[in-house]
Structures are given as structure tokens and as C-alpha cells.
Amino acid sequence: MQLNNVTRLKDNRTECYSIIVEMTITDYLDLVNNIYRKKGGLKGQREPLKSSSAMRIRKQMVKDIKSGTILPPIVLGLIVSDVEFAEIPQINFERLTEIINSPSDGNLTIIDGMQRTTALNEAIEEGANNLQLIRIEFWISTKLNSLIYRMLILNTGQVPWNLRRQIETVFSTMINEIALSVPEMEVYTVDDPSRRTKGGQYHANDLIELYLAFGGRKEKVDTKERLADEFTRLDFIEATENPTFSDIFYGSLKRLTLLDIQISRYQSGDNEYRFSNGIELFKSQPARVGFITSIAKSIYGRPGVERSHDEIELIKIQVFKKLDNLIEKLELFNNTQLGDFLSLNLLSEKLSIKSSRVGDFEREFFTKSFEVLIEEASKIVSMDVCWLSY
């Protein structure tokens, strides 16, 4: 790959470097097609265009590319090591090309320009000049958090992907960071034959919802309703503005995992109730969402509340300490003591009501319950007080 006319600026706000380069359409498509090959190619990454106006715009874009038009720069996000990041201010063409051409799996993603990329693919298939130069902007950082913040800012006010689709584009990188931050957790995907057999095992898709709930500080994220999604996006931008956001999320996942592992030790010896054994509690996605949301609300406040970085850090330490002490206490419990503490029979009874909105009800129920758990963690003797709080 030949890079031309490299310019670089540092964004001190997000600790990112913005580097704009020129490359041929062929070199660019080779780079990004390699990114998405394992995920079924580029076509699987974007929701199909349904409106006639959107399809007309893309058709016109393809026609213009074939005529030699200059597209606005496509923005790629690249996660690098601390050592590589330190090289950026004085990096030469050869070294930059080497870093760009050999990203770790999941560490390079399109954060603005998927439709332009698809149009470029179609234009090449229809005979466009594959040596035509295009501008590519790389946002280079050591942390995913900075790229997500940049992606949300770039795509706000456009006809955008919904919030979940945007998070999915960077999820491979998030999984890499989770694996490093929460080694006790096991993550499996739709292609993985593994299934939950013990505490601390979760499906990758469920983690995306946990991330959305944590960033939006809501137990229910409605990505199908445009207005609700836009308000959640704004809440997410406020949250990811904090440079320690990802670290706090990973810390919250760690507490979920360790608590799940301890609770899952409990076995009742029967299956009379929906929640008879400990492993069944956090097998429930509403329970996981409720737990994560309750931590987010405790640390950041409810949506609309603004806390300073110092205040957030102080509250985080307090919340994590409470949960760590609770986990340490549960480690010492035998099976009978765990059963008495969990009160799973009462939980099953509270969730036995019939409702057309069972999923929404359970998310609200668990969020409220775990908010009480965090408040009372230092003196709680039974989960009764949690299950009875809703």
C-alpha cells in the first residue's frame, strides 16, 4: 500500500491522533475487506437501504465515483499499543504503512463512511478506475472509549446507524479489552458451540446490550424508536466523554462476573421454581442488565445528571468497594448460607406475575432491586430487602 500526503494532528481532548492520508481505492478496499472478511464481508455490516431516496443517493454516488468525484474522507478507527502510539508524532511513511497494514484482529474499524465504502465497492465492480486516490482519516488511539466517543459525535445529526449498530462495529475491539480486563469472564458467540454451564459465561450479543444499558443508564434501550435512540445517544456521548468510562464499565463487568460465580455455587436440589439454583439468576439477561444499569446510575447518576470526573471517581471507588466486600463475604458461605441469602423462592414468586411486557417489567424490577443491593451492601443479610423493593 502506498500512502501519500500524510498530515497529522493530536486531539488532546480524547488523546487521539487524526492522520489523513491519500491511498488508491484498491488499497483502501483491500484493507477494509480484510477487516470484515471474517464477519461475512462488508455487505453484512450495514442495514439494507430501504427508502427510495437513500437508494437513489447511493446510485448517484456510484455514478459520481466512476466519473472521478472526490468523496469526503472516510474515517477509520485504529487501536494501537502504547509503544506504537508514542511513535505517531515523528512516524515516517514506511512505519505508518506497516502499522496500518497489520492491525490486530478487531482493532481497525470504519467509524464513519460505511455507505461510501459500499459505493466504492460497487463502483469498482462497475469498472471505475481502481487507482483513483481517495482521502482516509485514521483516528488512532490506545483506548476504544475515545473511538466510540468520536464515532457518536460524527454520526449524530445524520441519517445514522442506530446506536446498537454503531456499537457493533467496534465490538471486536471491546471483546479484546474485556478479555484483558475481566479474565474471569468467558465470552461465547453464535458460532461457538459453548453454552452457559457455570457462572461468568455470557453470550457476546448480550454484552452489547449491557454496554448500551451502562452508557445510557437505562435498563431498556429502544433502538427501534428513533427519538428514544437519539436521546440515548446523547446520554451515551455524555458518558463516553469521561476518559475512564470504559475502565468503569469493565470494572462493573468484573463485579458482575465474580458475583455470578459465587452465586452460581448454590444448588437447591430441586427445580420447583424458575430461579431454583444460583446459576439461573444471572443466566437471565434482564438480571444482568438490571445489575449493570444499577451500577451506572449509582456512579454517574440518572440520565440528565452531570457529575464531575473527580466525583465519578470517588463514587466508583465506594460502589466497587461495597460490591467487592459482598463478594468476599459470599466466598465464605456454604450452600445453605447462600440459599438463605439469595431468597430465590421469593424472587420467583415476585416474577410470577403475568404481563404483556414481561421483559420490560423484569428489567425494571432487577434494576430497582440491585440499586437497593448497592445501597445496603455493607449491612445486607438477605436479598429479601432487594426483591421486596419493587
mmCIF file with all atom_site columns, C-alpha atoms in Angstrom, residues 70-264:
data_model
loop_
_atom_site.group_PDB
_atom_site.id
_atom_site.type_symbol
_atom_site.label_atom_id
_atom_site.label_alt_id
_atom_site.label_comp_id
_atom_site.label_asym_id
_atom_site.label_entity_id
_atom_site.label_seq_id
_atom_site.pdbx_PDB_ins_code
_atom_site.Cartn_x
_atom_site.Cartn_y
_atom_site.Cartn_z
_atom_site.occupancy
_atom_site.B_iso_or_equiv
_atom_site.pdbx_formal_charge
_atom_site.auth_seq_id
_atom_site.auth_comp_id
_atom_site.auth_asym_id
_atom_site.auth_atom_id
_atom_site.pdbx_PDB_model_num
ATOM 1   C CA . ILE A 1 70  ? -13.770 13.285  -4.689  1.00 0.00 ? 70  ILE A CA 1
ATOM 2   C CA . LEU A 1 71  ? -15.613 11.844  -1.694  1.00 0.00 ? 71  LEU A CA 1
ATOM 3   C CA . PRO A 1 72  ? -15.415 13.330  1.807   1.00 0.00 ? 72  PRO A CA 1
ATOM 4   C CA . PRO A 1 73  ? -12.737 11.496  3.829   1.00 0.00 ? 73  PRO A CA 1
ATOM 5   C CA . ILE A 1 74  ? -13.760 8.117   5.211   1.00 0.00 ? 74  ILE A CA 1
ATOM 6   C CA . VAL A 1 75  ? -12.926 7.784   8.905   1.00 0.00 ? 75  VAL A CA 1
ATOM 7   C CA . LEU A 1 76  ? -11.313 4.625   10.274  1.00 0.00 ? 76  LEU A CA 1
ATOM 8   C CA . GLY A 1 77  ? -10.607 3.925   13.930  1.00 0.00 ? 77  GLY A CA 1
ATOM 9   C CA . LEU A 1 78  ? -7.381  2.153   14.827  1.00 0.00 ? 78  LEU A CA 1
ATOM 10  C CA . ILE A 1 79  ? -6.409  0.872   18.279  1.00 0.00 ? 79  ILE A CA 1
ATOM 11  C CA . VAL A 1 80  ? -2.632  0.622   18.761  1.00 0.00 ? 80  VAL A CA 1
ATOM 12  C CA . SER A 1 81  ? -0.258  -0.219  21.585  1.00 0.00 ? 81  SER A CA 1
ATOM 13  C CA . ASP A 1 82  ? 1.214   2.453   23.845  1.00 0.00 ? 82  ASP A CA 1
ATOM 14  C CA . VAL A 1 83  ? 4.575   1.986   22.104  1.00 0.00 ? 83  VAL A CA 1
ATOM 15  C CA . GLU A 1 84  ? 3.060   2.494   18.632  1.00 0.00 ? 84  GLU A CA 1
ATOM 16  C CA . PHE A 1 85  ? 1.055   5.496   19.844  1.00 0.00 ? 85  PHE A CA 1
ATOM 17  C CA . ALA A 1 86  ? 4.241   7.158   21.100  1.00 0.00 ? 86  ALA A CA 1
ATOM 18  C CA . GLU A 1 87  ? 5.729   6.832   17.594  1.00 0.00 ? 87  GLU A CA 1
ATOM 19  C CA . ILE A 1 88  ? 2.965   8.807   15.855  1.00 0.00 ? 88  ILE A CA 1
ATOM 20  C CA . PRO A 1 89  ? 4.378   12.384  16.233  1.00 0.00 ? 89  PRO A CA 1
ATOM 21  C CA . GLN A 1 90  ? 7.553   11.538  14.263  1.00 0.00 ? 90  GLN A CA 1
ATOM 22  C CA . ILE A 1 91  ? 6.387   8.481   12.358  1.00 0.00 ? 91  ILE A CA 1
ATOM 23  C CA . ASN A 1 92  ? 7.541   8.102   8.749   1.00 0.00 ? 92  ASN A CA 1
ATOM 24  C CA . PHE A 1 93  ? 5.570   6.784   5.759   1.00 0.00 ? 93  PHE A CA 1
ATOM 25  C CA . GLU A 1 94  ? 7.099   3.326   5.948   1.00 0.00 ? 94  GLU A CA 1
ATOM 26  C CA . ARG A 1 95  ? 6.366   2.779   9.643   1.00 0.00 ? 95  ARG A CA 1
ATOM 27  C CA . LEU A 1 96  ? 2.829   4.240   9.404   1.00 0.00 ? 96  LEU A CA 1
ATOM 28  C CA . THR A 1 97  ? 2.102   1.945   6.451   1.00 0.00 ? 97  THR A CA 1
ATOM 29  C CA . GLU A 1 98  ? 3.345   -1.012  8.494   1.00 0.00 ? 98  GLU A CA 1
ATOM 30  C CA . ILE A 1 99  ? 1.067   -0.182  11.445  1.00 0.00 ? 99  ILE A CA 1
ATOM 31  C CA . ILE A 1 100 ? -1.970  0.418   9.227   1.00 0.00 ? 100 ILE A CA 1
ATOM 32  C CA . ASN A 1 101 ? -1.421  -2.758  7.224   1.00 0.00 ? 101 ASN A CA 1
ATOM 33  C CA . SER A 1 102 ? -1.079  -5.077  10.200  1.00 0.00 ? 102 SER A CA 1
ATOM 34  C CA . PRO A 1 103 ? -3.720  -4.268  12.814  1.00 0.00 ? 103 PRO A CA 1
ATOM 35  C CA . SER A 1 104 ? -4.574  -6.852  15.451  1.00 0.00 ? 104 SER A CA 1
ATOM 36  C CA . ASP A 1 105 ? -7.826  -8.719  14.897  1.00 0.00 ? 105 ASP A CA 1
ATOM 37  C CA . GLY A 1 106 ? -10.724 -6.391  15.727  1.00 0.00 ? 106 GLY A CA 1
ATOM 38  C CA . ASN A 1 107 ? -8.573  -3.281  16.222  1.00 0.00 ? 107 ASN A CA 1
ATOM 39  C CA . LEU A 1 108 ? -9.448  -1.490  12.964  1.00 0.00 ? 108 LEU A CA 1
ATOM 40  C CA . THR A 1 109 ? -12.988 -0.404  12.128  1.00 0.00 ? 109 THR A CA 1
ATOM 41  C CA . ILE A 1 110 ? -14.978 2.013   9.967   1.00 0.00 ? 110 ILE A CA 1
ATOM 42  C CA . ILE A 1 111 ? -16.475 4.650   12.237  1.00 0.00 ? 111 ILE A CA 1
ATOM 43  C CA . ASP A 1 112 ? -17.817 6.982   9.553   1.00 0.00 ? 112 ASP A CA 1
ATOM 44  C CA . GLY A 1 113 ? -18.205 6.085   5.880   1.00 0.00 ? 113 GLY A CA 1
ATOM 45  C CA . MET A 1 114 ? -19.734 2.630   5.502   1.00 0.00 ? 114 MET A CA 1
ATOM 46  C CA . GLN A 1 115 ? -22.101 3.768   2.747   1.00 0.00 ? 115 GLN A CA 1
ATOM 47  C CA . ARG A 1 116 ? -19.224 5.432   0.877   1.00 0.00 ? 116 ARG A CA 1
ATOM 48  C CA . THR A 1 117 ? -17.224 2.220   1.218   1.00 0.00 ? 117 THR A CA 1
ATOM 49  C CA . THR A 1 118 ? -20.091 0.156   -0.156  1.00 0.00 ? 118 THR A CA 1
ATOM 50  C CA . ALA A 1 119 ? -20.469 2.611   -3.036  1.00 0.00 ? 119 ALA A CA 1
ATOM 51  C CA . LEU A 1 120 ? -16.733 2.349   -3.785  1.00 0.00 ? 120 LEU A CA 1
ATOM 52  C CA . ASN A 1 121 ? -17.053 -1.438  -3.939  1.00 0.00 ? 121 ASN A CA 1
ATOM 53  C CA . GLU A 1 122 ? -19.972 -1.178  -6.347  1.00 0.00 ? 122 GLU A CA 1
ATOM 54  C CA . ALA A 1 123 ? -18.185 1.425   -8.476  1.00 0.00 ? 123 ALA A CA 1
ATOM 55  C CA . ILE A 1 124 ? -15.100 -0.808  -8.839  1.00 0.00 ? 124 ILE A CA 1
ATOM 56  C CA . GLU A 1 125 ? -17.338 -3.742  -9.798  1.00 0.00 ? 125 GLU A CA 1
ATOM 57  C CA . GLU A 1 126 ? -18.841 -1.480  -12.495 1.00 0.00 ? 126 GLU A CA 1
ATOM 58  C CA . GLY A 1 127 ? -15.447 -0.529  -13.914 1.00 0.00 ? 127 GLY A CA 1
ATOM 59  C CA . ALA A 1 128 ? -14.316 2.578   -12.005 1.00 0.00 ? 128 ALA A CA 1
ATOM 60  C CA . ASN A 1 129 ? -10.622 3.500   -12.008 1.00 0.00 ? 129 ASN A CA 1
ATOM 61  C CA . ASN A 1 130 ? -9.198  1.472   -9.150  1.00 0.00 ? 130 ASN A CA 1
ATOM 62  C CA . LEU A 1 131 ? -6.066  3.669   -8.975  1.00 0.00 ? 131 LEU A CA 1
ATOM 63  C CA . GLN A 1 132 ? -8.090  6.774   -8.225  1.00 0.00 ? 132 GLN A CA 1
ATOM 64  C CA . LEU A 1 133 ? -6.952  8.413   -4.967  1.00 0.00 ? 133 LEU A CA 1
ATOM 65  C CA . ILE A 1 134 ? -9.273  8.936   -2.004  1.00 0.00 ? 134 ILE A CA 1
ATOM 66  C CA . ARG A 1 135 ? -8.665  10.526  1.376   1.00 0.00 ? 135 ARG A CA 1
ATOM 67  C CA . ILE A 1 136 ? -8.805  8.376   4.507   1.00 0.00 ? 136 ILE A CA 1
ATOM 68  C CA . GLU A 1 137 ? -8.728  9.776   8.024   1.00 0.00 ? 137 GLU A CA 1
ATOM 69  C CA . PHE A 1 138 ? -7.380  7.472   10.727  1.00 0.00 ? 138 PHE A CA 1
ATOM 70  C CA . TRP A 1 139 ? -8.330  8.167   14.326  1.00 0.00 ? 139 TRP A CA 1
ATOM 71  C CA . ILE A 1 140 ? -5.583  6.423   16.261  1.00 0.00 ? 140 ILE A CA 1
ATOM 72  C CA . SER A 1 141 ? -5.843  5.742   19.989  1.00 0.00 ? 141 SER A CA 1
ATOM 73  C CA . THR A 1 142 ? -4.839  3.250   22.642  1.00 0.00 ? 142 THR A CA 1
ATOM 74  C CA . LYS A 1 143 ? -8.386  3.059   24.047  1.00 0.00 ? 143 LYS A CA 1
ATOM 75  C CA . LEU A 1 144 ? -11.688 2.056   22.480  1.00 0.00 ? 144 LEU A CA 1
ATOM 76  C CA . ASN A 1 145 ? -13.513 4.653   24.579  1.00 0.00 ? 145 ASN A CA 1
ATOM 77  C CA . SER A 1 146 ? -12.024 7.518   22.535  1.00 0.00 ? 146 SER A CA 1
ATOM 78  C CA . LEU A 1 147 ? -13.110 5.967   19.242  1.00 0.00 ? 147 LEU A CA 1
ATOM 79  C CA . ILE A 1 148 ? -16.679 5.363   20.406  1.00 0.00 ? 148 ILE A CA 1
ATOM 80  C CA . TYR A 1 149 ? -16.954 8.978   21.558  1.00 0.00 ? 149 TYR A CA 1
ATOM 81  C CA . ARG A 1 150 ? -15.624 10.148  18.183  1.00 0.00 ? 150 ARG A CA 1
ATOM 82  C CA . MET A 1 151 ? -17.994 7.841   16.279  1.00 0.00 ? 151 MET A CA 1
ATOM 83  C CA . LEU A 1 152 ? -21.068 9.061   18.155  1.00 0.00 ? 152 LEU A CA 1
ATOM 84  C CA . ILE A 1 153 ? -20.139 12.709  17.592  1.00 0.00 ? 153 ILE A CA 1
ATOM 85  C CA . LEU A 1 154 ? -19.526 12.104  13.868  1.00 0.00 ? 154 LEU A CA 1
ATOM 86  C CA . ASN A 1 155 ? -22.801 10.315  13.308  1.00 0.00 ? 155 ASN A CA 1
ATOM 87  C CA . THR A 1 156 ? -25.110 12.500  15.397  1.00 0.00 ? 156 THR A CA 1
ATOM 88  C CA . GLY A 1 157 ? -27.394 14.603  13.192  1.00 0.00 ? 157 GLY A CA 1
ATOM 89  C CA . GLN A 1 158 ? -27.015 12.391  10.114  1.00 0.00 ? 158 GLN A CA 1
ATOM 90  C CA . VAL A 1 159 ? -29.302 9.619   8.893   1.00 0.00 ? 159 VAL A CA 1
ATOM 91  C CA . PRO A 1 160 ? -27.292 7.271   11.055  1.00 0.00 ? 160 PRO A CA 1
ATOM 92  C CA . TRP A 1 161 ? -26.989 3.685   12.051  1.00 0.00 ? 161 TRP A CA 1
ATOM 93  C CA . ASN A 1 162 ? -28.978 3.133   15.178  1.00 0.00 ? 162 ASN A CA 1
ATOM 94  C CA . LEU A 1 163 ? -26.935 3.118   18.360  1.00 0.00 ? 163 LEU A CA 1
ATOM 95  C CA . ARG A 1 164 ? -26.669 -0.654  18.615  1.00 0.00 ? 164 ARG A CA 1
ATOM 96  C CA . ARG A 1 165 ? -25.361 -0.968  15.051  1.00 0.00 ? 165 ARG A CA 1
ATOM 97  C CA . GLN A 1 166 ? -22.711 1.636   15.787  1.00 0.00 ? 166 GLN A CA 1
ATOM 98  C CA . ILE A 1 167 ? -21.530 -0.192  18.902  1.00 0.00 ? 167 ILE A CA 1
ATOM 99  C CA . GLU A 1 168 ? -21.478 -3.488  16.980  1.00 0.00 ? 168 GLU A CA 1
ATOM 100 C CA . THR A 1 169 ? -18.927 -2.044  14.537  1.00 0.00 ? 169 THR A CA 1
ATOM 101 C CA . VAL A 1 170 ? -16.349 -1.689  17.324  1.00 0.00 ? 170 VAL A CA 1
ATOM 102 C CA . PHE A 1 171 ? -17.397 -4.720  19.341  1.00 0.00 ? 171 PHE A CA 1
ATOM 103 C CA . SER A 1 172 ? -14.481 -6.954  18.332  1.00 0.00 ? 172 SER A CA 1
ATOM 104 C CA . THR A 1 173 ? -12.142 -4.443  19.916  1.00 0.00 ? 173 THR A CA 1
ATOM 105 C CA . MET A 1 174 ? -14.345 -4.297  23.000  1.00 0.00 ? 174 MET A CA 1
ATOM 106 C CA . ILE A 1 175 ? -14.165 -8.089  23.374  1.00 0.00 ? 175 ILE A CA 1
ATOM 107 C CA . ASN A 1 176 ? -10.357 -7.852  23.249  1.00 0.00 ? 176 ASN A CA 1
ATOM 108 C CA . GLU A 1 177 ? -10.385 -5.259  26.017  1.00 0.00 ? 177 GLU A CA 1
ATOM 109 C CA . ILE A 1 178 ? -12.887 -7.252  28.106  1.00 0.00 ? 178 ILE A CA 1
ATOM 110 C CA . ALA A 1 179 ? -10.685 -10.350 27.862  1.00 0.00 ? 179 ALA A CA 1
ATOM 111 C CA . LEU A 1 180 ? -7.753  -8.359  29.268  1.00 0.00 ? 180 LEU A CA 1
ATOM 112 C CA . SER A 1 181 ? -9.771  -6.531  31.927  1.00 0.00 ? 181 SER A CA 1
ATOM 113 C CA . VAL A 1 182 ? -12.006 -9.407  33.077  1.00 0.00 ? 182 VAL A CA 1
ATOM 114 C CA . PRO A 1 183 ? -10.027 -12.648 32.658  1.00 0.00 ? 183 PRO A CA 1
ATOM 115 C CA . GLU A 1 184 ? -12.575 -14.447 34.869  1.00 0.00 ? 184 GLU A CA 1
ATOM 116 C CA . MET A 1 185 ? -15.257 -13.983 32.187  1.00 0.00 ? 185 MET A CA 1
ATOM 117 C CA . GLU A 1 186 ? -15.859 -16.414 29.323  1.00 0.00 ? 186 GLU A CA 1
ATOM 118 C CA . VAL A 1 187 ? -17.485 -14.958 26.193  1.00 0.00 ? 187 VAL A CA 1
ATOM 119 C CA . TYR A 1 188 ? -19.035 -17.120 23.509  1.00 0.00 ? 188 TYR A CA 1
ATOM 120 C CA . THR A 1 189 ? -20.600 -16.191 20.175  1.00 0.00 ? 189 THR A CA 1
ATOM 121 C CA . VAL A 1 190 ? -23.360 -17.513 17.919  1.00 0.00 ? 190 VAL A CA 1
ATOM 122 C CA . ASP A 1 191 ? -20.804 -19.690 16.124  1.00 0.00 ? 191 ASP A CA 1
ATOM 123 C CA . ASP A 1 192 ? -19.424 -21.057 19.375  1.00 0.00 ? 192 ASP A CA 1
ATOM 124 C CA . PRO A 1 193 ? -20.893 -24.403 20.465  1.00 0.00 ? 193 PRO A CA 1
ATOM 125 C CA . SER A 1 194 ? -20.287 -23.447 24.093  1.00 0.00 ? 194 SER A CA 1
ATOM 126 C CA . ARG A 1 195 ? -23.231 -22.572 26.271  1.00 0.00 ? 195 ARG A CA 1
ATOM 127 C CA . ARG A 1 196 ? -23.561 -21.391 29.834  1.00 0.00 ? 196 ARG A CA 1
ATOM 128 C CA . THR A 1 197 ? -22.671 -24.187 32.245  1.00 0.00 ? 197 THR A CA 1
ATOM 129 C CA . LYS A 1 198 ? -21.281 -22.089 35.103  1.00 0.00 ? 198 LYS A CA 1
ATOM 130 C CA . GLY A 1 199 ? -21.231 -18.545 36.420  1.00 0.00 ? 199 GLY A CA 1
ATOM 131 C CA . GLY A 1 200 ? -19.265 -15.964 34.466  1.00 0.00 ? 200 GLY A CA 1
ATOM 132 C CA . GLN A 1 201 ? -20.148 -17.222 30.974  1.00 0.00 ? 201 GLN A CA 1
ATOM 133 C CA . TYR A 1 202 ? -22.011 -14.821 28.669  1.00 0.00 ? 202 TYR A CA 1
ATOM 134 C CA . HIS A 1 203 ? -23.001 -14.532 25.029  1.00 0.00 ? 203 HIS A CA 1
ATOM 135 C CA . ALA A 1 204 ? -21.238 -11.774 23.090  1.00 0.00 ? 204 ALA A CA 1
ATOM 136 C CA . ASN A 1 205 ? -24.514 -10.240 21.861  1.00 0.00 ? 205 ASN A CA 1
ATOM 137 C CA . ASP A 1 206 ? -25.746 -9.903  25.442  1.00 0.00 ? 206 ASP A CA 1
ATOM 138 C CA . LEU A 1 207 ? -22.641 -7.902  26.331  1.00 0.00 ? 207 LEU A CA 1
ATOM 139 C CA . ILE A 1 208 ? -23.550 -5.330  23.666  1.00 0.00 ? 208 ILE A CA 1
ATOM 140 C CA . GLU A 1 209 ? -26.865 -4.741  25.424  1.00 0.00 ? 209 GLU A CA 1
ATOM 141 C CA . LEU A 1 210 ? -25.060 -4.417  28.761  1.00 0.00 ? 210 LEU A CA 1
ATOM 142 C CA . TYR A 1 211 ? -22.785 -1.770  27.237  1.00 0.00 ? 211 TYR A CA 1
ATOM 143 C CA . LEU A 1 212 ? -25.781 0.144   25.849  1.00 0.00 ? 212 LEU A CA 1
ATOM 144 C CA . ALA A 1 213 ? -27.579 -0.041  29.197  1.00 0.00 ? 213 ALA A CA 1
ATOM 145 C CA . PHE A 1 214 ? -24.475 1.126   31.050  1.00 0.00 ? 214 PHE A CA 1
ATOM 146 C CA . GLY A 1 215 ? -23.773 4.052   28.720  1.00 0.00 ? 215 GLY A CA 1
ATOM 147 C CA . GLY A 1 216 ? -27.412 5.147   28.546  1.00 0.00 ? 216 GLY A CA 1
ATOM 148 C CA . ARG A 1 217 ? -28.037 4.496   32.259  1.00 0.00 ? 217 ARG A CA 1
ATOM 149 C CA . LYS A 1 218 ? -31.328 2.879   31.256  1.00 0.00 ? 218 LYS A CA 1
ATOM 150 C CA . GLU A 1 219 ? -32.411 -0.721  31.656  1.00 0.00 ? 219 GLU A CA 1
ATOM 151 C CA . LYS A 1 220 ? -34.285 -0.544  28.342  1.00 0.00 ? 220 LYS A CA 1
ATOM 152 C CA . VAL A 1 221 ? -32.688 0.910   25.215  1.00 0.00 ? 221 VAL A CA 1
ATOM 153 C CA . ASP A 1 222 ? -35.225 1.291   22.422  1.00 0.00 ? 222 ASP A CA 1
ATOM 154 C CA . THR A 1 223 ? -33.097 1.358   19.263  1.00 0.00 ? 223 THR A CA 1
ATOM 155 C CA . LYS A 1 224 ? -36.169 0.869   17.063  1.00 0.00 ? 224 LYS A CA 1
ATOM 156 C CA . GLU A 1 225 ? -37.758 4.151   18.119  1.00 0.00 ? 225 GLU A CA 1
ATOM 157 C CA . ARG A 1 226 ? -35.762 6.979   16.536  1.00 0.00 ? 226 ARG A CA 1
ATOM 158 C CA . LEU A 1 227 ? -36.393 9.689   19.136  1.00 0.00 ? 227 LEU A CA 1
ATOM 159 C CA . ALA A 1 228 ? -35.656 7.411   22.095  1.00 0.00 ? 228 ALA A CA 1
ATOM 160 C CA . ASP A 1 229 ? -32.495 6.232   20.359  1.00 0.00 ? 229 ASP A CA 1
ATOM 161 C CA . GLU A 1 230 ? -31.313 9.812   19.777  1.00 0.00 ? 230 GLU A CA 1
ATOM 162 C CA . PHE A 1 231 ? -31.800 10.762  23.437  1.00 0.00 ? 231 PHE A CA 1
ATOM 163 C CA . THR A 1 232 ? -29.901 7.634   24.468  1.00 0.00 ? 232 THR A CA 1
ATOM 164 C CA . ARG A 1 233 ? -27.144 8.584   22.019  1.00 0.00 ? 233 ARG A CA 1
ATOM 165 C CA . LEU A 1 234 ? -26.803 11.966  23.758  1.00 0.00 ? 234 LEU A CA 1
ATOM 166 C CA . ASP A 1 235 ? -26.653 10.267  27.160  1.00 0.00 ? 235 ASP A CA 1
ATOM 167 C CA . PHE A 1 236 ? -24.006 7.944   25.729  1.00 0.00 ? 236 PHE A CA 1
ATOM 168 C CA . ILE A 1 237 ? -21.939 10.868  24.430  1.00 0.00 ? 237 ILE A CA 1
ATOM 169 C CA . GLU A 1 238 ? -22.002 12.448  27.901  1.00 0.00 ? 238 GLU A CA 1
ATOM 170 C CA . ALA A 1 239 ? -20.887 9.165   29.470  1.00 0.00 ? 239 ALA A CA 1
ATOM 171 C CA . THR A 1 240 ? -18.110 8.358   26.994  1.00 0.00 ? 240 THR A CA 1
ATOM 172 C CA . GLU A 1 241 ? -16.835 11.926  27.346  1.00 0.00 ? 241 GLU A CA 1
ATOM 173 C CA . ASN A 1 242 ? -15.346 10.702  30.623  1.00 0.00 ? 242 ASN A CA 1
ATOM 174 C CA . PRO A 1 243 ? -11.895 9.218   29.811  1.00 0.00 ? 243 PRO A CA 1
ATOM 175 C CA . THR A 1 244 ? -12.341 6.423   32.362  1.00 0.00 ? 244 THR A CA 1
ATOM 176 C CA . PHE A 1 245 ? -15.767 5.327   31.064  1.00 0.00 ? 245 PHE A CA 1
ATOM 177 C CA . SER A 1 246 ? -14.583 2.053   29.506  1.00 0.00 ? 246 SER A CA 1
ATOM 178 C CA . ASP A 1 247 ? -12.489 1.173   32.548  1.00 0.00 ? 247 ASP A CA 1
ATOM 179 C CA . ILE A 1 248 ? -15.500 1.709   34.819  1.00 0.00 ? 248 ILE A CA 1
ATOM 180 C CA . PHE A 1 249 ? -17.664 -0.450  32.536  1.00 0.00 ? 249 PHE A CA 1
ATOM 181 C CA . TYR A 1 250 ? -15.089 -3.237  32.549  1.00 0.00 ? 250 TYR A CA 1
ATOM 182 C CA . GLY A 1 251 ? -14.813 -2.911  36.324  1.00 0.00 ? 251 GLY A CA 1
ATOM 183 C CA . SER A 1 252 ? -18.587 -3.292  36.559  1.00 0.00 ? 252 SER A CA 1
ATOM 184 C CA . LEU A 1 253 ? -18.467 -6.388  34.334  1.00 0.00 ? 253 LEU A CA 1
ATOM 185 C CA . LYS A 1 254 ? -15.790 -7.801  36.605  1.00 0.00 ? 254 LYS A CA 1
ATOM 186 C CA . ARG A 1 255 ? -18.053 -7.400  39.672  1.00 0.00 ? 255 ARG A CA 1
ATOM 187 C CA . LEU A 1 256 ? -20.963 -8.959  37.758  1.00 0.00 ? 256 LEU A CA 1
ATOM 188 C CA . THR A 1 257 ? -18.780 -11.920 36.802  1.00 0.00 ? 257 THR A CA 1
ATOM 189 C CA . LEU A 1 258 ? -17.330 -12.506 40.270  1.00 0.00 ? 258 LEU A CA 1
ATOM 190 C CA . LEU A 1 259 ? -20.738 -12.161 41.922  1.00 0.00 ? 259 LEU A CA 1
ATOM 191 C CA . ASP A 1 260 ? -22.245 -14.530 39.346  1.00 0.00 ? 260 ASP A CA 1
ATOM 192 C CA . ILE A 1 261 ? -19.506 -17.095 40.018  1.00 0.00 ? 261 ILE A CA 1
ATOM 193 C CA . GLN A 1 262 ? -20.182 -17.040 43.770  1.00 0.00 ? 262 GLN A CA 1
ATOM 194 C CA . ILE A 1 263 ? -23.985 -17.105 43.443  1.00 0.00 ? 263 ILE A CA 1
ATOM 195 C CA . SER A 1 264 ? -23.785 -19.964 40.922  1.00 0.00 ? 264 SER A CA 1
#
